[in-house]
Amino acid sequence: THCLGPILDDGLKPMSRQMVHLSADEETAEKVGKRHGNCVILLVDTLKMHEHGIKFYKSENGVWLTDAVPPEYLSIYKYVG
């Protein structure tokens, strides 16, 4: 949750990875997020991103990827403690 402010300001970036990894469902997002303690699940407006020409890719293991998620496509969905 300490990174939430910068994420909401600047969007999701790949950081040390090549691409941003997205969870396809809430259960997966919570499972991945809780690896680091408390987490915030963000909702990504993927339909609007797609309509605006942002590309998505599906990895061999089923994870959805994109280059970045600009902040206008993000909203807070749920705090998980």
Short mmCIF file of N, CA and C in Angstrom, two decimals:
data_model
loop_
_atom_site.label_atom_id
_atom_site.label_comp_id
_atom_site.label_asym_id
_atom_site.label_seq_id
_atom_site.Cartn_x
_atom_site.Cartn_y
_atom_site.Cartn_z
N THR A 1 0.80 -1.20 0.00
CA THR A 1 0.00 0.00 0.00
C THR A 1 0.85 1.27 0.00
N HIS A 2 2.13 1.16 0.34
CA HIS A 2 3.01 2.34 0.35
C HIS A 2 3.28 2.86 -1.06
N CYS A 3 3.06 2.06 -2.07
CA CYS A 3 3.29 2.47 -3.47
C CYS A 3 2.02 2.97 -4.13
N LEU A 4 0.90 2.95 -3.42
CA LEU A 4 -0.38 3.27 -4.04
C LEU A 4 -0.42 4.69 -4.60
N GLY A 5 0.07 5.67 -3.86
CA GLY A 5 0.06 7.05 -4.33
C GLY A 5 0.77 7.22 -5.66
N PRO A 6 2.03 6.78 -5.75
CA PRO A 6 2.74 6.89 -7.03
C PRO A 6 2.06 6.10 -8.16
N ILE A 7 1.49 4.96 -7.85
CA ILE A 7 0.80 4.17 -8.89
C ILE A 7 -0.41 4.93 -9.41
N LEU A 8 -1.20 5.51 -8.50
CA LEU A 8 -2.38 6.25 -8.93
C LEU A 8 -1.99 7.53 -9.68
N ASP A 9 -0.82 8.08 -9.37
CA ASP A 9 -0.33 9.28 -10.07
C ASP A 9 0.26 8.95 -11.44
N ASP A 10 1.06 7.88 -11.50
CA ASP A 10 1.86 7.58 -12.69
C ASP A 10 1.42 6.34 -13.45
N GLY A 11 0.55 5.52 -12.88
CA GLY A 11 0.13 4.28 -13.51
C GLY A 11 1.01 3.11 -13.13
N LEU A 12 0.70 1.96 -13.70
CA LEU A 12 1.49 0.75 -13.47
C LEU A 12 2.58 0.66 -14.53
N LYS A 13 3.79 0.45 -14.07
CA LYS A 13 4.94 0.33 -14.97
C LYS A 13 5.62 -1.02 -14.72
N PRO A 14 6.34 -1.53 -15.69
CA PRO A 14 6.95 -2.86 -15.53
C PRO A 14 8.07 -2.93 -14.50
N MET A 15 8.63 -1.79 -14.13
CA MET A 15 9.73 -1.73 -13.16
C MET A 15 10.86 -2.67 -13.59
N SER A 16 11.15 -3.72 -12.79
CA SER A 16 12.26 -4.61 -13.13
C SER A 16 11.87 -5.70 -14.13
N ARG A 17 10.62 -5.74 -14.51
CA ARG A 17 10.14 -6.73 -15.49
C ARG A 17 10.07 -6.08 -16.86
N GLN A 18 9.85 -6.89 -17.87
CA GLN A 18 9.72 -6.35 -19.22
C GLN A 18 8.33 -5.78 -19.48
N MET A 19 7.32 -6.34 -18.80
CA MET A 19 5.94 -5.90 -19.02
C MET A 19 5.19 -5.92 -17.70
N VAL A 20 4.04 -5.24 -17.67
CA VAL A 20 3.15 -5.26 -16.51
C VAL A 20 2.34 -6.55 -16.57
N HIS A 21 2.29 -7.26 -15.44
CA HIS A 21 1.53 -8.50 -15.33
C HIS A 21 0.18 -8.20 -14.71
N LEU A 22 -0.90 -8.69 -15.33
CA LEU A 22 -2.26 -8.45 -14.85
C LEU A 22 -2.91 -9.77 -14.47
N SER A 23 -3.70 -9.73 -13.42
CA SER A 23 -4.47 -10.91 -13.01
C SER A 23 -5.82 -10.88 -13.71
N ALA A 24 -6.29 -12.04 -14.13
CA ALA A 24 -7.55 -12.12 -14.86
C ALA A 24 -8.76 -12.11 -13.93
N ASP A 25 -8.56 -12.39 -12.63
CA ASP A 25 -9.69 -12.45 -11.71
C ASP A 25 -9.25 -12.00 -10.32
N GLU A 26 -10.24 -11.70 -9.49
CA GLU A 26 -9.99 -11.18 -8.14
C GLU A 26 -9.23 -12.18 -7.28
N GLU A 27 -9.57 -13.45 -7.36
CA GLU A 27 -8.92 -14.48 -6.54
C GLU A 27 -7.41 -14.53 -6.82
N THR A 28 -7.04 -14.51 -8.08
CA THR A 28 -5.62 -14.53 -8.45
C THR A 28 -4.93 -13.25 -7.99
N ALA A 29 -5.57 -12.11 -8.19
CA ALA A 29 -4.98 -10.83 -7.78
C ALA A 29 -4.71 -10.82 -6.28
N GLU A 30 -5.66 -11.31 -5.50
CA GLU A 30 -5.48 -11.34 -4.05
C GLU A 30 -4.37 -12.30 -3.65
N LYS A 31 -4.32 -13.44 -4.26
CA LYS A 31 -3.29 -14.44 -3.97
C LYS A 31 -1.89 -13.87 -4.26
N VAL A 32 -1.74 -13.23 -5.39
CA VAL A 32 -0.45 -12.66 -5.78
C VAL A 32 -0.10 -11.49 -4.87
N GLY A 33 -1.07 -10.61 -4.61
CA GLY A 33 -0.82 -9.44 -3.80
C GLY A 33 -0.47 -9.75 -2.36
N LYS A 34 -1.07 -10.79 -1.80
CA LYS A 34 -0.83 -11.13 -0.39
C LYS A 34 0.54 -11.75 -0.16
N ARG A 35 1.27 -12.06 -1.20
CA ARG A 35 2.65 -12.55 -1.03
C ARG A 35 3.49 -11.53 -0.30
N HIS A 36 3.10 -10.26 -0.41
CA HIS A 36 3.87 -9.16 0.17
C HIS A 36 3.16 -8.54 1.35
N GLY A 37 2.21 -9.25 1.98
CA GLY A 37 1.48 -8.73 3.12
C GLY A 37 0.15 -8.13 2.68
N ASN A 38 -0.24 -7.03 3.33
CA ASN A 38 -1.49 -6.36 2.95
C ASN A 38 -1.37 -5.84 1.53
N CYS A 39 -2.49 -5.78 0.83
CA CYS A 39 -2.43 -5.32 -0.55
C CYS A 39 -3.69 -4.56 -0.93
N VAL A 40 -3.62 -3.89 -2.05
CA VAL A 40 -4.75 -3.20 -2.64
C VAL A 40 -4.96 -3.80 -4.02
N ILE A 41 -6.17 -4.22 -4.31
CA ILE A 41 -6.48 -4.73 -5.64
C ILE A 41 -6.99 -3.55 -6.46
N LEU A 42 -6.36 -3.34 -7.59
CA LEU A 42 -6.76 -2.27 -8.50
C LEU A 42 -7.56 -2.84 -9.65
N LEU A 43 -8.56 -2.11 -10.06
CA LEU A 43 -9.34 -2.48 -11.22
C LEU A 43 -8.76 -1.75 -12.42
N VAL A 44 -8.51 -2.49 -13.49
CA VAL A 44 -7.94 -1.93 -14.72
C VAL A 44 -9.03 -1.94 -15.78
N ASP A 45 -9.31 -0.79 -16.36
CA ASP A 45 -10.33 -0.69 -17.40
C ASP A 45 -9.71 -1.15 -18.73
N THR A 46 -9.60 -2.46 -18.88
CA THR A 46 -8.93 -3.03 -20.04
C THR A 46 -9.72 -2.79 -21.33
N LEU A 47 -11.04 -2.73 -21.23
CA LEU A 47 -11.85 -2.47 -22.43
C LEU A 47 -11.52 -1.08 -22.98
N LYS A 48 -11.47 -0.09 -22.11
CA LYS A 48 -11.15 1.27 -22.56
C LYS A 48 -9.71 1.33 -23.07
N MET A 49 -8.80 0.63 -22.41
CA MET A 49 -7.42 0.60 -22.90
C MET A 49 -7.38 0.02 -24.31
N HIS A 50 -8.06 -1.09 -24.51
CA HIS A 50 -8.11 -1.73 -25.83
C HIS A 50 -8.72 -0.79 -26.87
N GLU A 51 -9.81 -0.12 -26.50
CA GLU A 51 -10.46 0.82 -27.43
C GLU A 51 -9.52 1.97 -27.80
N HIS A 52 -8.58 2.30 -26.91
CA HIS A 52 -7.63 3.37 -27.17
C HIS A 52 -6.32 2.86 -27.80
N GLY A 53 -6.33 1.60 -28.23
CA GLY A 53 -5.21 1.07 -28.99
C GLY A 53 -4.08 0.47 -28.17
N ILE A 54 -4.27 0.32 -26.87
CA ILE A 54 -3.23 -0.28 -26.04
C ILE A 54 -3.31 -1.79 -26.20
N LYS A 55 -2.18 -2.41 -26.46
CA LYS A 55 -2.14 -3.84 -26.75
C LYS A 55 -1.95 -4.68 -25.48
N PHE A 56 -2.53 -5.87 -25.52
CA PHE A 56 -2.39 -6.86 -24.46
C PHE A 56 -1.86 -8.14 -25.09
N TYR A 57 -1.15 -8.91 -24.28
CA TYR A 57 -0.57 -10.17 -24.72
C TYR A 57 -0.87 -11.20 -23.65
N LYS A 58 -1.04 -12.44 -24.06
CA LYS A 58 -1.25 -13.52 -23.10
C LYS A 58 -0.04 -14.44 -23.14
N SER A 59 0.60 -14.61 -21.98
CA SER A 59 1.79 -15.44 -21.91
C SER A 59 1.41 -16.91 -21.98
N GLU A 60 2.41 -17.76 -22.15
CA GLU A 60 2.16 -19.20 -22.23
C GLU A 60 1.51 -19.75 -20.98
N ASN A 61 1.80 -19.12 -19.81
CA ASN A 61 1.21 -19.62 -18.56
C ASN A 61 -0.11 -18.93 -18.22
N GLY A 62 -0.68 -18.17 -19.18
CA GLY A 62 -2.00 -17.60 -19.01
C GLY A 62 -2.05 -16.22 -18.38
N VAL A 63 -0.91 -15.62 -18.08
CA VAL A 63 -0.88 -14.29 -17.48
C VAL A 63 -1.05 -13.24 -18.58
N TRP A 64 -1.89 -12.24 -18.31
CA TRP A 64 -2.07 -11.14 -19.26
C TRP A 64 -0.99 -10.10 -19.03
N LEU A 65 -0.45 -9.57 -20.12
CA LEU A 65 0.66 -8.63 -20.08
C LEU A 65 0.33 -7.39 -20.91
N THR A 66 0.92 -6.27 -20.50
CA THR A 66 0.84 -5.04 -21.29
C THR A 66 2.07 -4.21 -20.98
N ASP A 67 2.37 -3.25 -21.85
CA ASP A 67 3.58 -2.44 -21.65
C ASP A 67 3.49 -1.57 -20.40
N ALA A 68 2.33 -0.99 -20.14
CA ALA A 68 2.10 -0.13 -18.98
C ALA A 68 0.61 0.11 -18.87
N VAL A 69 0.17 0.56 -17.69
CA VAL A 69 -1.23 0.93 -17.50
C VAL A 69 -1.24 2.39 -17.02
N PRO A 70 -1.61 3.32 -17.91
CA PRO A 70 -1.69 4.72 -17.50
C PRO A 70 -2.72 4.91 -16.37
N PRO A 71 -2.53 5.92 -15.53
CA PRO A 71 -3.37 6.08 -14.34
C PRO A 71 -4.86 6.28 -14.64
N GLU A 72 -5.20 6.82 -15.79
CA GLU A 72 -6.61 7.07 -16.09
C GLU A 72 -7.42 5.78 -16.27
N TYR A 73 -6.74 4.64 -16.35
CA TYR A 73 -7.42 3.35 -16.50
C TYR A 73 -7.47 2.57 -15.18
N LEU A 74 -7.04 3.18 -14.09
CA LEU A 74 -6.96 2.51 -12.80
C LEU A 74 -7.98 3.05 -11.81
N SER A 75 -8.51 2.15 -10.98
CA SER A 75 -9.32 2.56 -9.84
C SER A 75 -9.10 1.56 -8.72
N ILE A 76 -9.30 2.02 -7.50
CA ILE A 76 -9.15 1.13 -6.34
C ILE A 76 -10.39 0.25 -6.28
N TYR A 77 -10.16 -1.05 -6.22
CA TYR A 77 -11.26 -2.00 -6.14
C TYR A 77 -11.48 -2.46 -4.72
N LYS A 78 -10.37 -2.83 -4.03
CA LYS A 78 -10.53 -3.47 -2.72
C LYS A 78 -9.22 -3.43 -1.94
N TYR A 79 -9.31 -3.14 -0.65
CA TYR A 79 -8.16 -3.27 0.25
C TYR A 79 -8.23 -4.65 0.89
N VAL A 80 -7.10 -5.36 0.88
CA VAL A 80 -7.03 -6.71 1.44
C VAL A 80 -6.03 -6.70 2.58
N GLY A 81 -6.48 -7.05 3.77
CA GLY A 81 -5.61 -6.98 4.93
C GLY A 81 -5.22 -8.29 5.50
#
